[in-house]
Structures are given as structure tokens and as C-alpha cells.
């Protein structure tokens, strides 16, 4: 088998304990696993949080990531989302330079992406966009020529499709 | 006189009394909970943040508390206690510097899967995060080197946390668990409800029972193998599966090599035992691994000191890997037959259907030939004292019955090579971390766990100076450890590398300025003896054995001695330097 470096999206259900994020992210750093993005929030169950981690590596790395995660006592479940059909979304806020004269053009881009303007300044607009990573990348590319002043992305959160 | 052994008074009556709910301080809860876990002995060092705990210990003699002279001594002693007994080792230190002094010992225990419960004090919860006096984020600092850790925020959680900590430390893949207790929590009062019910934690379910299909696969592989080999590690000792292993080896007739931490897990005198593998392993073991067609790892983790160059490791073998920790499987070596489970349980199950490995006759003969052809050897001398000879003498006089602890360096490898182990938990050494300073304090713990056995601690002159202050503990408590110092006047193992790999450029290895070890021992009230030749060595050792109580014996040994065989780094393990002068 040829080792392939792939992007993997992993969901980790953890006890909502202080330090649990440090335990998980620390493990990645220490073992030389890459973290592309990490998001954390409440889960469907009180006392449990769900982390969604996007990482890169071959199949062996992914296997070790999962096994090492399970060694953390506060980790309850690890699911490799990318092995199945999933929905992944991230949110970005983009503050783009926009003199009044340029606004109609920028609005065109925003509408095409079904993004939204969430704030207007004298010479800028704040845009909110939700979608998969590619969509957000594309949106940023299109806004770049106008001048991006600030950019903040959340990283992906994800779920498997259907009623698994 | 024997050691002042723990005098446990936790009678059924007392236990019953504690079971009655009562309002007490967190410190008292801690002590009662420790007793409920069966703790007989703790090693510790007080300070501001644990003063409530020490106050609760005033006049308390249900377990023994040994006041070491350095926190590093305390944690290595707790580690030695755990390794030599199979019980959980316990140590206590104060916040900040007390806690950080434990770090090396925690890492040592973590690397070798030793069950410890480490209790540290911390500043009051109201001060946490303010850079308060003697504050250190010890849970954060030790996260990578603990199996789990707790920062106790509410006194009501203490009994549960302590119960969980002992459970986690000594089940599954064992390891150190840290409990950090802020000062106000140890002072706070609450209704004590003892925690004794079975621990249920959703995120923690170590798998004990193996998958039956994989066991069948292994049986099949054994039936087909022409050159099968067992590689047994510390997991055999930790699971208590040594008898099952002996039965498995004798039934199947498969030759066996034991790793550094596996020594004692299988009788060294057995026909099928071929010694230790790896960097300083036997010719027979290393060749056997390289030529085997089936390598069965039992509770061993393919450490790089065992495998040498990974690419060329066991190139012809199918690999079966038995381990309680699923993350070990496939971590370093690609595995064909993965078996996750408790080693003892797995071996018990394997033994039910195990058959003789009948195609392996030729292989057994080949290996027996290697064993005979090139055993460990050294050039003995009448002029200088050879360290190998000293270990052989220790072995002869104790007939393998002693508990031996070592520090790290050449003497450690010679002890591993020339001492013969017949019983598990008779060999205490820092394998994974290779911690200098471990050897002597770990012997104190081993002796506390085994008051009636002979405990010998073998150290280099370098490592002995890293925790020598604990001689005081031996003297005061009459802990009869026999402390051996192999004095070669240099950092021997470093000298060996500089000679063989760095072109004789001896950089900063000279230990001139070491104390007179005999006087050092005497200064602490411990008998000290010195030997510079064989006659003196034999006499000094005899005197040490005849002396009740602790004795330090310094053997002034040849400085130029090297450990052979040696696999140079980056080589495969059959490319051994044998040290023969051609
Ligand atoms: C705490 C620590 N520091 C450094 C080392 C590196 N080291 C490994 S062996 C060794 C030399 C040990 O010398 P000595 O204690 O005299 O024992 P010998 O090798 O001479 O038997 C050193 C410095 C180590 N293992 N641990």
C-alpha cells in the first residue's frame, strides 16, 4: 500500500472536565500529529463536549491518533467522520475594505455565495460566510482583491449524514 | 534487627468506624481513603501547601510515612515499592518546587508503566492562576507523563477521586496518577462518605479478554512456524503472568528472549531462555530475532533499544503482538496478529489449546549453538577488579534470591547480563527513561515492600551522587539495603560511547572530586566498606551480608571496561560489536 497523506476529520466525545482540551491538543503536539483545526462545544449530552479535529496523515497516523486518544481517560468516543458521508461546516468572518463606490460589486460576490453582511463601517464591510472549507477558501480568494483587513475562521464542525 | 516495617493498624474495627459518615477535613479524608486502599507506606516531604495533610498525620501510625531528603528520593522509593510489590506506590509533596522535584520520577514510572498515586499540594483555589508563592501548574506540567491527573476543587470529590486514582493506576496499562490538592481543599470540612464501590468510568474500560479469532490465528501460526521466537517484556511481570508464560514456553517449546524490564518474568536458567535482546543483548537473542519467521511479543513494546534499526528488524518474521494497551500495537512495528488483552489472561487462554511447535527442532538446535558459542564474556584479571566479576560474585552469594535494583549506565547492563533472575519482581531498573539517581532510592522502596528479603542496589559512582542523601533514611529507619557502588571514577557509559563513537574524545566524564564513599556512608551513620581487588571484594561483601542493617560497599573497578556486545546506533541488531581483541 502506498502511504497517502490525507485530510481526516475526527469527532471526539469528551468529559467536560477542566484541562481536557489541553490533554487532547497536547497529545497531538507531543506525538507529532498535525492539527489543522479544532473546534469544541457542547454535545447532545450534558457533561460531555464534542471536539471536531481536522488532521492530516496517512492511515497509520490516523490509527495511532485514534488509539492514543482513547488512552486519555476523559475521552469517551472517537469517530473518524471522513470514513463516511459527512457534513462539515465552518464559519468565517471577513472584514473587507469597501469604499462606498466598491460596495455594489462586493455585494454581488456576497450574494452569489449566500453569505451575509453583518456590519458596515465607513470604509469596510464585515461578511459572514458559512460552508465547507472549499467554499470559504473560494470566498476569501474573491474578496482578496478588495483588501481583507481581518479574517477569522472557526475551523470545521462536522457530523455523519443520516441517522447513524 | 529488621527494617522498621509498616505496622498497619487498620483493623476491621477501625474500618467500620471510618465507614460511618462523619464531618472531617479533606486531609483526614485523604488519610482514611488511603487506608481503605490498603496503603501501608508512603514516601514524602512536607511544605506549606500540604501542612494540613501533615498535621492530620501527626501521631498517626496506621501507615508508615518515610521522610526522604529530596522529593526525587520519595518518588523513586514509591516506584521501587510498586515494582517490587505489585501494589500502588504512594508519595506526597508540597506545591511548586516540591511538585516539580517529582517530575523525573513521574516520567520514569510512566515510561515503565509503574502504578503510582502521586499527591501534591497546591496553593488555595482562590490563588490558583495568580503566580502565588510556590504555585506551579503541576497537573499541566505532568500531563504528558501521567496516565491521568486530578486537580481537586471540591473537598466532597476527594474520596471518589482517590478511589478512582488507585483503580486507574493499577489496572489496564499501569501508570502514575497525580492528585493535586489545593490547600483550602485539604483544610475544608465535609461529610466523609467512604468510596469503596467498583469504579465506573465511561471513558475507561481496559480490555482484559482477547479476541478469540486472533488467538486461533496465533495457534495456527505457531503450528506452521519453523523458527518461532518469544519476546517477553515487563507486561509479563506486571500482569503476574510468569507461571502462565513458563507453561506456554514449555508446552510449545518456543525459545524465549526477555527484555530489560522482562528480566525475572522467566527463569534465567531455563534451557529455552536465550537472554536479553537489543543494544547490549546476547548474540543468540539478536540473531534469533533477525532470523525468526514468527516473533511473538508478549507485553513488550518494541523499544528502539530492543529493535535497533527498525527497517531491518526481524525482516523474515510474522509479528504477533500481545499487549493490554491497544495503542502499542502497530506503533513501531507492523503487526500481523494483534492481540489486545491482559497478558496473564491471554496466556491462560492460549495454554488451553497450545501445542508443541514441532517444525522448530532444527531452530532450537541452531539457537542452542549460538548460546554456547557466544555467551556474555569478559577478560578477567587478577590486577584490577572487573565489574562483571563483581556482579557474578553477588549472584553466586545470593543464588539469584535477592531483589536487585540498579541505577543507569554500564553497571546496569552488567547487572542485567550477569545476574540470574528466577522470580518476577526481583529486578528493579529504569528502562524507558533511563533515569540516573533511580537505583538507590528505589531500593529503599523495594525493601519497605519486602522487609524480609535481601535487597541489593547496584549503582555507578555518577548516579550514586544523584540521590546519595537518602542514606539518611536507611540509617534512621534501619532499612537494611546493601548499597553497591561500582566506582570506575568516570561516567562509564558515556566514556564507552566517547571511546567507540566519538573517537576517544573524552569530554567531561571525569568524576574526580567524588566524595570518599566510605566516609560519606559513615557520615550518615551507615557502615561503609571498600574493596580494590578480588580478595577484598569477597571479604567486604561477606561482611556486608553478615551485617544487619544498611551497608555501602564501594568496589573500585577497572575504568577501561566496556559493555559488550554492543549494537551501534543505526545498525540492525545482528550487527553487534563483540569486543573481541583480534
Ligand atoms: C539523569 C540522567 N542524566 C544523564 C544521563 C546520561 N547517562 C547515561 S549513563 C551515564 C553515565 C553513568 O555513569 P555512572 O553512574 O558512573 O555509571 P557507569 O556507567 O560508570 O556504570 C550518563 C551520564 C542519564 N541517563 N540520566
XYZ file of C-alpha atoms and ligand atoms in Angstrom:
772
model
C 0.000 0.000 0.000
C 1.304 3.447 -0.858
C 1.071 5.742 2.140
C -1.181 8.634 1.367
C -1.351 11.879 3.215
C -4.991 12.650 3.601
C -7.130 15.022 5.497
C -9.111 13.340 8.248
C -11.956 14.742 10.273
C -12.306 13.169 13.691
C -15.025 13.722 16.253
C -14.025 13.188 19.867
C -16.607 12.962 22.616
C -15.032 14.001 25.917
C -15.925 14.546 29.539
C -16.463 18.212 30.133
C -13.538 18.467 32.573
C -11.155 21.358 33.020
C -7.979 20.625 31.101
C -9.500 18.185 28.669
C -8.771 20.393 25.672
C -5.175 20.636 26.851
C -4.978 16.854 27.163
C -6.242 16.335 23.644
C -4.324 19.087 21.874
C -1.207 18.322 23.910
C -1.320 14.739 22.744
C -1.315 15.826 19.114
C 1.677 18.109 19.581
C 3.661 15.626 21.614
C 3.171 12.716 19.254
C 3.930 14.760 16.184
C 0.395 14.673 14.824
C -0.749 17.685 12.908
C -3.830 19.694 13.853
C -5.326 21.679 11.022
C -8.282 22.872 13.019
C -10.013 22.058 16.254
C -13.452 23.114 17.417
C -15.065 22.393 20.761
C -18.527 22.886 22.117
C -21.393 21.274 23.922
C -22.702 17.952 22.744
C -26.199 16.465 22.870
C -25.469 15.182 26.382
C -24.972 17.278 29.484
C -21.449 16.950 30.853
C -19.981 15.913 27.524
C -18.335 18.072 24.882
C -17.654 17.229 21.287
C -14.398 18.189 19.629
C -14.024 18.092 15.899
C -10.430 17.859 14.786
C -9.151 18.100 11.239
C -5.781 16.421 10.875
C -3.528 15.190 8.088
C -1.587 11.973 7.838
C -1.535 8.516 6.321
C -3.698 5.633 7.502
C -1.145 4.558 10.124
C -1.067 8.025 11.615
C -4.837 8.104 11.763
C -4.876 4.730 13.509
C -2.359 5.920 16.090
C -4.267 9.182 16.596
C -7.401 7.231 17.413
C -5.648 4.745 19.688
C -3.727 7.400 21.551
C -6.885 9.474 22.004
C -8.620 6.502 23.567
C -5.845 6.334 26.154
C -6.983 9.667 27.582
C -9.325 8.795 30.423
C -11.674 11.697 29.661
C -12.117 10.602 26.053
C -15.293 8.601 25.648
C -15.611 8.086 21.944
C -13.569 8.738 18.838
C -15.170 8.665 15.390
C -13.400 9.019 12.089
C -16.043 11.106 10.301
C -14.237 11.246 6.999
C -14.546 7.491 6.562
C -18.270 8.003 5.931
C -20.503 10.539 4.175
C -20.437 13.593 6.377
C -21.462 17.201 6.513
C -18.713 19.590 7.567
C -19.233 23.301 8.034
C -17.157 26.182 9.139
C -17.884 29.829 9.666
C -15.720 32.796 8.725
C -15.970 36.483 9.461
C -14.181 38.621 6.923
C -13.667 42.359 7.252
C -13.108 43.638 3.758
C -12.117 47.118 2.673
C -15.125 48.648 0.915
C -15.344 52.284 -0.076
C -18.952 53.201 -0.912
C -18.172 53.062 -4.625
C -16.999 49.443 -4.467
C -19.867 48.151 -2.385
C -22.278 47.100 -5.136
C -19.611 44.911 -6.684
C -18.728 43.299 -3.354
C -22.398 42.747 -2.610
C -22.575 40.763 -5.824
C -19.912 38.375 -4.584
C -21.596 38.053 -1.222
C -24.956 37.220 -2.714
C -23.521 34.616 -5.032
C -22.057 32.813 -2.020
C -25.192 33.259 0.001
C -23.062 34.987 2.608
C -24.292 37.892 4.709
C -23.145 41.336 5.615
C -23.237 41.584 9.381
C -21.678 45.016 9.919
C -20.979 48.104 7.882
C -18.260 50.643 8.637
C -17.377 53.887 6.860
C -14.915 52.117 4.619
C -15.420 48.429 5.325
C -17.917 45.600 5.438
C -17.963 42.590 7.727
C -19.021 39.459 5.897
C -20.173 36.214 7.470
C -19.938 33.067 5.422
C -20.855 29.501 6.349
C -19.963 26.432 4.356
C -17.431 23.736 3.736
C -13.780 24.622 3.695
C -13.580 24.923 -0.104
C -16.441 27.387 -0.244
C -14.832 29.609 2.364
C -11.463 29.397 0.624
C -13.119 30.473 -2.614
C -14.947 33.341 -0.974
C -11.705 34.624 0.547
C -9.971 34.413 -2.825
C -12.676 36.533 -4.404
C -12.603 39.145 -1.663
C -8.803 39.433 -1.605
C -8.529 41.940 -4.446
C -10.610 44.437 -2.451
C -8.305 44.145 0.560
C -9.010 41.903 3.523
C -8.410 43.748 6.783
C -9.240 40.996 9.224
C -10.177 37.379 8.910
C -11.356 34.866 11.483
C -12.335 31.253 10.741
C -13.806 28.805 13.210
C -12.469 25.537 11.833
C -14.811 22.772 10.855
C -17.525 21.151 12.870
C -18.990 18.030 11.347
C -21.428 15.139 11.550
C -22.141 11.949 9.700
C -25.155 12.087 7.375
C -28.351 10.164 8.048
C -29.439 8.568 11.283
C -26.288 6.752 12.357
C 17.181 -6.104 63.559
C 14.921 -5.946 60.593
C 13.648 -2.876 58.864
C 11.066 -0.855 60.676
C 8.353 -2.273 58.581
C 4.967 -0.704 58.166
C 2.891 -1.512 61.151
C -0.589 -1.375 59.754
C -3.272 -0.930 62.318
C -6.241 -0.503 60.051
C -8.211 -3.247 61.751
C -11.717 -4.218 60.766
C -12.900 -2.269 63.762
C -11.239 0.901 62.585
C -12.501 0.377 59.079
C -16.004 0.033 60.372
C -15.599 3.245 62.294
C -14.473 5.123 59.165
C -17.397 3.806 57.226
C -19.742 5.778 59.443
C -20.329 9.108 57.777
C -18.616 11.861 59.749
C -17.680 15.508 59.201
C -13.893 15.720 58.859
C -11.272 17.713 56.937
C -10.091 16.938 53.440
C -6.748 15.931 54.936
C -8.370 13.364 57.177
C -10.425 12.128 54.255
C -7.206 11.647 52.337
C -5.636 9.550 55.085
C -8.721 7.418 55.614
C -9.148 6.905 51.907
C -5.504 5.838 51.558
C -6.021 3.297 54.314
C -9.130 1.995 52.624
C -6.986 1.414 49.527
C -4.673 -0.747 51.613
C -1.753 1.699 51.713
C 0.951 0.658 54.182
C 3.692 3.069 53.426
C 4.032 6.492 51.829
C 7.117 8.475 50.969
C 7.002 12.221 51.236
C 8.262 15.648 52.082
C 6.188 18.406 53.696
C 5.767 22.073 52.827
C 3.291 24.900 53.194
C 0.669 23.602 50.816
C 0.455 20.160 52.441
C 0.682 21.247 56.058
C -2.931 20.371 56.793
C -2.233 16.892 55.462
C 0.917 16.562 57.568
C -0.956 17.940 60.547
C -3.510 15.186 60.139
C -0.625 12.704 60.089
C 0.670 13.899 63.467
C 0.641 10.929 65.801
C -0.975 8.847 63.106
C 0.610 5.442 62.709
C -1.773 3.413 60.609
C 0.636 3.653 57.743
C 4.281 4.444 57.777
C 5.439 7.777 56.386
C 9.081 7.950 55.360
C 10.541 11.426 55.248
C 13.090 11.332 52.442
C 15.719 14.021 51.972
C 14.624 15.046 48.494
C 11.313 14.644 46.681
C 13.127 12.751 43.930
C 14.101 10.209 46.563
C 10.478 9.932 47.639
C 9.067 9.247 44.218
C 11.766 6.764 43.190
C 11.223 4.983 46.517
C 7.478 4.823 45.836
C 8.319 3.495 42.367
C 10.638 0.808 43.770
C 7.936 -0.130 46.263
C 5.422 -0.566 43.452
C 7.736 -2.522 41.156
C 8.830 -4.886 43.897
C 5.349 -5.486 45.282
C 2.785 -5.026 42.524
C 0.927 -2.619 44.787
C 0.426 1.068 44.134
C 3.290 3.266 45.334
C 2.275 6.485 47.056
C 4.181 9.699 47.523
C 3.348 13.172 48.817
C 4.993 16.501 48.058
C 4.166 20.134 48.533
C 3.247 22.611 45.799
C 5.673 24.362 43.452
C 9.249 23.168 43.984
C 8.130 20.062 45.850
C 5.877 19.071 42.991
C 8.366 19.891 40.232
C 11.022 17.829 42.030
C 8.793 14.836 41.335
C 8.733 15.280 37.582
C 11.678 12.997 36.744
C 10.252 10.252 38.933
C 6.781 10.544 37.440
C 8.227 10.324 33.936
C 10.302 7.305 34.977
C 7.217 5.495 36.252
C 5.162 6.490 33.226
C 7.689 5.133 30.742
C 7.869 1.809 32.578
C 4.113 1.522 33.348
C 4.508 1.597 37.136
C 1.389 2.225 39.235
C 1.805 5.281 41.448
C -0.554 7.683 43.152
C 1.248 10.974 43.467
C -0.251 13.507 45.834
C 0.802 17.107 45.584
C -0.383 20.141 47.469
C -1.231 23.317 45.669
C -1.959 26.887 46.621
C -5.514 27.666 47.671
C -8.115 27.557 44.899
C -8.559 31.326 45.265
C -4.877 31.827 44.443
C -4.589 29.371 41.552
C -3.501 31.189 38.427
C -2.118 34.248 40.215
C 1.552 33.208 40.287
C 1.165 32.861 44.026
C 4.072 31.879 46.249
C 5.133 28.308 45.416
C 2.492 27.900 42.754
C 3.151 25.595 39.826
C 0.633 24.144 37.412
C 1.719 20.616 38.207
C -1.262 18.974 36.502
C -0.347 20.882 33.342
C 3.366 20.164 33.685
C 2.819 16.444 34.152
C 0.043 15.870 31.652
C 2.329 14.155 29.143
C 3.816 11.864 31.796
C 0.784 10.758 33.796
C -1.852 8.219 32.954
C -4.393 10.591 34.417
C -4.486 13.539 36.793
C -6.879 15.385 39.037
C -6.956 18.901 40.369
C -9.360 18.617 43.289
C -11.624 21.641 43.507
C -14.206 20.418 45.955
C -13.475 18.500 49.135
C -16.546 16.346 48.541
C -14.890 14.861 45.456
C -11.800 13.679 47.349
C -12.898 10.164 48.398
C -14.154 9.373 44.903
C -11.052 10.801 43.238
C -8.695 8.818 45.454
C -10.604 5.623 44.798
C -10.585 6.269 41.054
C -6.898 7.172 41.074
C -5.891 3.851 42.633
C -8.100 1.993 40.202
C -6.678 3.772 37.170
C -3.074 3.462 38.363
C -3.172 -0.290 38.828
C -5.440 -1.573 36.048
C -5.055 -1.794 32.290
C -1.670 -0.458 31.312
C -0.487 0.717 34.694
C 0.932 4.133 35.343
C 1.236 7.155 37.597
C -1.840 9.177 38.536
C -1.491 12.626 40.048
C -3.852 14.155 42.578
C -3.249 17.866 43.118
C -4.968 19.133 46.267
C -5.204 22.881 46.892
C -4.520 23.955 50.449
C -8.060 25.132 51.170
C -9.436 21.803 49.970
C -7.232 19.895 52.393
C -8.481 22.194 55.161
C -12.164 22.222 54.243
C -14.572 20.077 56.227
C -17.305 17.945 54.850
C -19.244 14.798 55.489
C -16.947 11.874 54.680
C -18.586 9.119 52.723
C -16.033 6.399 52.000
C -15.766 5.319 48.410
C -15.340 1.602 48.048
C -17.764 0.602 45.344
C -16.424 -0.560 41.979
C -15.244 2.287 39.781
C -17.392 3.006 36.771
C -15.918 5.456 34.314
C -17.312 5.754 30.841
C -14.019 6.658 29.245
C -12.010 3.931 30.920
C -12.578 0.284 30.071
C -9.294 -1.564 29.688
C -9.763 -4.650 27.632
C -8.773 -7.792 29.504
C -10.219 -10.533 27.305
C -8.596 -11.038 23.912
C -10.337 -11.734 20.647
C -10.657 -15.492 20.213
C -10.153 -15.376 16.448
C -6.757 -13.780 16.887
C -5.765 -16.474 19.371
C -6.684 -19.120 16.800
C -4.583 -17.292 14.245
C -1.640 -17.379 16.608
C -2.065 -21.117 17.245
C -2.133 -21.650 13.505
C 0.992 -19.530 13.018
C 2.813 -21.482 15.735
C 1.867 -24.763 14.112
C 3.334 -23.579 10.812
C 6.428 -21.767 12.088
C 9.880 -23.209 11.585
C 11.714 -20.507 13.507
C 9.349 -19.120 16.150
C 10.561 -16.881 18.972
C 9.001 -15.256 22.022
C 9.966 -11.730 23.031
C 8.678 -11.166 26.566
C 8.658 -7.813 28.344
C 7.624 -6.052 31.509
C 3.965 -6.782 30.815
C 4.537 -10.385 31.902
C 5.759 -9.258 35.301
C 3.098 -6.567 35.716
C 0.213 -8.882 34.850
C 1.546 -11.628 37.108
C 1.558 -13.993 34.134
C 5.007 -15.519 34.698
C 3.709 -19.006 35.525
C 1.439 -18.994 32.508
C 4.396 -17.901 30.392
C 6.561 -20.737 31.688
C 3.821 -23.203 30.837
C 3.354 -21.706 27.388
C 7.070 -21.894 26.617
C 7.382 -25.441 27.892
C 4.322 -26.649 26.019
C 5.220 -25.029 22.732
C 8.985 -25.423 23.047
C 9.472 -21.946 21.621
C 12.730 -20.227 22.607
C 12.344 -17.022 24.558
C 14.205 -13.745 24.970
C 13.254 -11.292 27.726
C 13.714 -7.543 27.522
C 15.428 -5.476 30.214
C 12.129 -4.974 32.047
C 11.088 -8.551 31.387
C 14.023 -9.984 33.371
C 12.643 -12.196 36.111
C 9.459 -12.847 34.161
C 11.051 -16.101 33.043
C 13.697 -18.157 34.852
C 17.136 -17.221 33.548
C 18.475 -20.730 33.942
C 15.909 -22.326 31.633
C 17.123 -24.172 28.523
C 14.867 -22.224 26.215
C 15.863 -18.810 27.605
C 18.362 -17.053 25.387
C 18.983 -13.838 27.296
C 18.156 -10.237 26.682
C 17.866 -8.758 23.165
C 18.853 -5.368 21.824
C 21.710 -2.926 22.162
C 23.525 -4.909 24.870
C 21.696 -8.161 24.324
C 23.041 -11.629 23.671
C 24.408 -12.847 20.381
C 21.817 -15.627 20.487
C 18.824 -13.376 21.142
C 19.697 -10.821 18.488
C 20.440 -13.408 15.837
C 17.303 -15.320 16.740
C 15.122 -12.234 16.301
C 16.686 -11.466 12.953
C 16.205 -14.979 11.632
C 12.872 -15.858 13.194
C 9.850 -16.467 10.986
C 7.356 -15.837 13.794
C 8.033 -13.317 16.553
C 5.554 -13.344 19.423
C 5.845 -10.223 21.530
C 4.268 -10.680 24.953
C 3.920 -7.488 26.980
C 6.868 -5.839 25.252
C 6.675 -2.614 23.299
C 9.446 -2.749 20.676
C 11.542 -0.033 22.263
C 14.262 1.270 19.961
C 16.944 -0.102 22.299
C 15.471 -3.510 21.516
C 14.788 -3.167 17.806
C 17.861 -1.272 16.643
C 17.302 -0.039 13.113
C 13.566 -0.526 12.632
C 13.735 -1.052 8.884
C 15.857 -4.148 9.249
C 14.196 -5.524 12.396
C 13.052 -9.157 12.276
C 12.886 -8.979 8.481
C 11.585 -12.520 7.951
C 9.080 -12.695 10.767
C 5.354 -12.533 11.019
C 4.719 -10.454 14.105
C 2.215 -11.339 16.807
C 1.819 -8.690 19.475
C 0.068 -9.290 22.802
C -0.477 -6.117 24.827
C -3.035 -4.617 27.184
C -2.562 -1.235 25.507
C -4.096 -1.177 22.004
C -2.006 1.880 21.149
C 1.181 -0.185 21.395
C 0.064 -2.436 18.585
C 1.423 -1.204 15.299
C 3.063 1.821 16.941
C 6.611 0.871 15.992
C 6.389 -2.452 14.175
C 3.774 -3.599 11.712
C 1.736 -6.351 13.343
C 0.227 -9.375 11.625
C -1.569 -10.871 14.620
C -2.724 -8.193 17.065
C -3.937 -9.478 20.431
C -5.250 -6.879 22.862
C -5.705 -8.176 26.376
C -4.193 -8.820 29.776
C -1.047 -10.883 29.302
C -1.876 -13.361 32.055
C -5.404 -13.876 30.736
C -4.209 -14.209 27.153
C -1.588 -16.787 28.116
C -4.101 -18.724 30.187
C -6.387 -18.913 27.178
C -3.550 -19.757 24.797
C -2.401 -22.542 27.097
C -5.719 -24.339 26.794
C -5.058 -25.220 23.178
C -1.309 -24.727 22.912
C 0.572 -27.477 21.119
C 4.231 -28.253 20.576
C 5.930 -26.278 17.845
C 7.099 -29.361 16.043
C 8.764 -27.869 12.962
C 11.164 -25.910 15.125
C 13.607 -28.705 16.077
C 16.381 -27.527 13.822
C 15.848 -23.971 15.026
C 16.158 -24.963 18.667
C 19.449 -26.655 17.864
C 20.727 -23.605 15.989
C 19.854 -21.318 18.884
C 21.413 -23.631 21.453
C 24.545 -23.479 19.313
C 24.593 -19.663 19.337
C 24.041 -19.655 23.049
C 27.018 -21.889 23.612
C 29.188 -20.275 21.005
C 28.988 -16.713 22.280
C 27.716 -16.213 25.806
C 28.465 -12.950 27.596
C 32.183 -12.887 28.263
C 34.883 -10.629 29.649
C 38.605 -10.859 30.242
C 39.042 -11.474 33.912
C 42.031 -10.033 35.694
C 43.942 -10.524 38.896
C 45.362 -6.990 38.874
C 42.199 -4.923 38.587
C 38.699 -5.596 39.815
C 36.318 -6.295 36.938
C 32.762 -5.067 37.392
C 31.391 -8.156 35.661
C 33.224 -10.310 38.176
C 31.657 -8.312 40.989
C 28.157 -8.937 39.631
C 28.956 -12.630 39.266
C 30.096 -12.691 42.872
C 26.875 -11.016 44.017
C 24.956 -13.562 42.010
C 26.880 -16.523 43.426
C 26.471 -15.434 47.027
C 22.755 -14.721 46.709
C 21.899 -17.500 44.238
C 19.534 -15.175 42.450
C 17.363 -14.801 45.528
C 17.913 -11.092 46.123
C 15.940 -8.146 44.842
C 18.340 -6.140 42.725
C 17.790 -2.503 41.878
C 20.141 -0.606 39.607
C 20.936 2.857 38.521
C 21.668 3.667 34.881
C 24.867 3.097 32.978
C 27.385 0.325 32.411
C 26.810 -1.282 35.807
C 23.107 -1.563 34.936
C 23.886 -3.503 31.779
C 26.391 -5.752 33.562
C 23.841 -6.433 36.261
C 21.281 -7.320 33.588
C 23.814 -9.538 31.827
C 25.482 -11.352 34.708
C 22.846 -11.596 37.430
C 20.419 -14.510 37.136
C 16.765 -13.933 37.916
C 14.353 -16.656 38.840
C 11.491 -14.705 40.292
C 9.443 -11.821 38.989
C 9.651 -8.505 40.858
C 13.249 -9.158 41.805
C 14.667 -6.714 39.285
C 14.026 -3.004 39.595
C 15.579 -0.779 36.953
C 14.691 2.315 34.977
C 14.261 1.086 31.425
C 12.266 3.517 29.340
C 13.554 6.784 30.743
C 16.965 5.546 31.882
C 16.972 7.712 34.968
C 20.229 8.200 36.855
C 19.542 8.641 40.556
C 16.853 5.955 40.487
C 18.859 2.980 41.707
C 19.427 3.716 45.343
C 16.117 5.292 46.444
C 14.148 2.656 44.542
C 15.890 0.049 46.712
C 14.521 1.740 49.819
C 11.012 1.307 48.449
C 11.682 -2.278 47.393
C 12.910 -3.055 50.903
C 9.858 -1.450 52.514
C 7.684 -3.699 50.386
C 9.773 -6.773 51.216
C 11.174 -6.371 54.728
C 12.363 -9.950 54.874
C 14.207 -10.141 51.576
C 17.743 -9.197 50.720
C 17.770 -6.004 48.647
C 20.911 -5.047 46.759
C 21.201 -1.725 44.993
C 23.869 -1.523 42.304
C 24.982 1.982 41.333
C 27.692 3.775 39.415
C 29.773 6.421 41.115
C 27.972 9.008 38.990
C 24.385 8.036 39.684
C 25.056 7.335 43.362
C 25.748 11.023 43.749
C 22.346 11.972 42.405
C 20.375 10.692 45.406
C 23.018 9.775 47.982
C 21.263 11.879 50.614
C 18.747 9.089 51.115
C 21.405 7.164 53.056
C 19.910 9.055 55.973
C 16.602 7.225 55.537
C 18.334 3.858 55.635
C 20.252 4.762 58.762
C 17.355 6.250 60.701
C 14.827 3.572 59.837
C 17.346 0.750 59.775
C 16.422 -0.197 56.235
C 18.968 -2.923 55.513
C 19.653 -2.194 51.842
C 23.080 -3.325 50.662
C 24.293 -0.443 48.527
C 26.886 -1.304 45.933
C 28.876 1.464 44.262
C 30.833 0.394 41.204
C 33.423 3.115 41.262
C 35.187 3.458 37.933
C 35.856 7.169 38.503
C 34.098 8.142 35.298
C 30.654 8.363 33.765
C 31.301 4.921 32.395
C 28.607 4.525 29.788
C 29.344 7.953 28.403
C 33.047 7.112 28.343
C 32.207 3.978 26.369
C 30.293 5.938 23.730
C 33.019 8.552 23.507
C 35.567 5.809 23.004
C 33.637 3.850 20.404
C 31.670 6.539 18.600
C 33.348 9.867 19.312
C 36.886 8.832 18.534
C 38.248 8.687 22.101
C 37.403 12.330 22.688
C 36.675 12.072 26.414
C 34.637 15.155 27.092
C 33.528 15.867 30.682
C 33.300 12.368 32.079
C 35.917 12.565 34.797
C 34.352 12.227 38.230
C 37.372 13.493 40.168
C 36.151 15.198 43.280
C 33.742 12.438 44.179
C 33.460 12.000 47.900
C 35.103 9.161 49.753
C 32.060 6.871 49.572
C 33.007 5.021 52.742
C 33.181 8.262 54.669
C 30.022 9.501 53.004
C 28.176 6.437 54.243
C 29.655 6.829 57.697
C 28.688 10.479 57.787
C 25.089 9.337 57.501
C 25.552 6.587 60.067
C 25.692 3.769 57.516
C 28.530 1.259 57.529
C 30.932 1.790 54.631
C 33.389 -0.695 53.115
C 35.830 -0.508 50.217
C 37.412 -3.152 48.010
C 40.060 -2.783 45.319
C 40.817 -6.419 44.471
C 39.089 -9.795 44.464
C 40.115 -10.807 47.982
C 38.973 -7.531 49.456
C 35.809 -7.674 47.404
C 34.848 -11.093 48.654
C 35.640 -10.163 52.233
C 33.822 -6.844 52.095
C 30.769 -8.451 50.575
C 30.771 -11.174 53.196
C 30.955 -8.521 55.889
C 28.092 -6.628 54.286
C 25.981 -9.772 54.225
C 26.803 -10.524 57.840
C 25.911 -7.028 58.972
C 22.315 -6.434 59.877
C 21.147 -3.051 58.640
C 22.311 -0.931 55.747
C 25.833 -1.161 54.344
C 27.516 0.632 51.478
C 30.234 -1.279 49.652
C 32.423 0.559 47.207
C 34.082 -1.633 44.595
C 36.898 0.225 42.904
C 36.664 -1.272 39.426
C 38.545 -1.034 36.162
C 37.882 2.237 34.396
C 38.516 0.956 30.869
C 35.912 -1.778 30.808
C 33.227 -1.697 28.084
C 29.843 -3.373 27.836
C 29.681 -5.953 25.043
C 28.021 -6.916 22.828
C 27.016 -3.513 21.606
C 24.827 -2.695 18.660
C 25.889 0.708 17.353
C 23.046 3.138 16.856
C 21.591 2.967 13.383
C 22.643 -0.663 12.890
C 20.411 -3.708 12.809
C 20.635 -5.794 15.945
C 22.641 -8.614 14.404
C 25.458 -6.161 13.630
C 26.987 -6.493 17.072
C 30.382 -5.334 18.224
C 31.581 -8.258 20.320
C 34.598 -6.529 21.843
C 36.926 -9.400 20.988
C 40.519 -8.351 20.585
C 41.599 -9.830 17.274
C 19.564 11.939 34.953
C 20.459 11.440 33.883
N 21.417 12.243 33.391
C 22.234 11.793 32.409
C 22.102 10.542 31.898
C 23.002 10.057 30.775
N 23.853 8.941 31.225
C 23.534 7.661 30.966
S 24.643 6.592 31.590
C 25.582 7.833 32.209
C 26.853 7.551 32.953
C 26.610 6.910 34.246
O 27.815 6.892 34.978
P 27.921 6.130 36.341
O 26.773 6.482 37.218
O 29.271 6.362 36.915
O 27.719 4.605 35.931
P 28.641 3.696 34.969
O 28.157 3.871 33.557
O 30.039 4.150 35.154
O 28.391 2.309 35.454
C 25.025 9.070 31.909
C 25.605 10.362 32.284
C 21.055 9.742 32.430
N 20.812 8.524 31.974
N 20.273 10.209 33.427
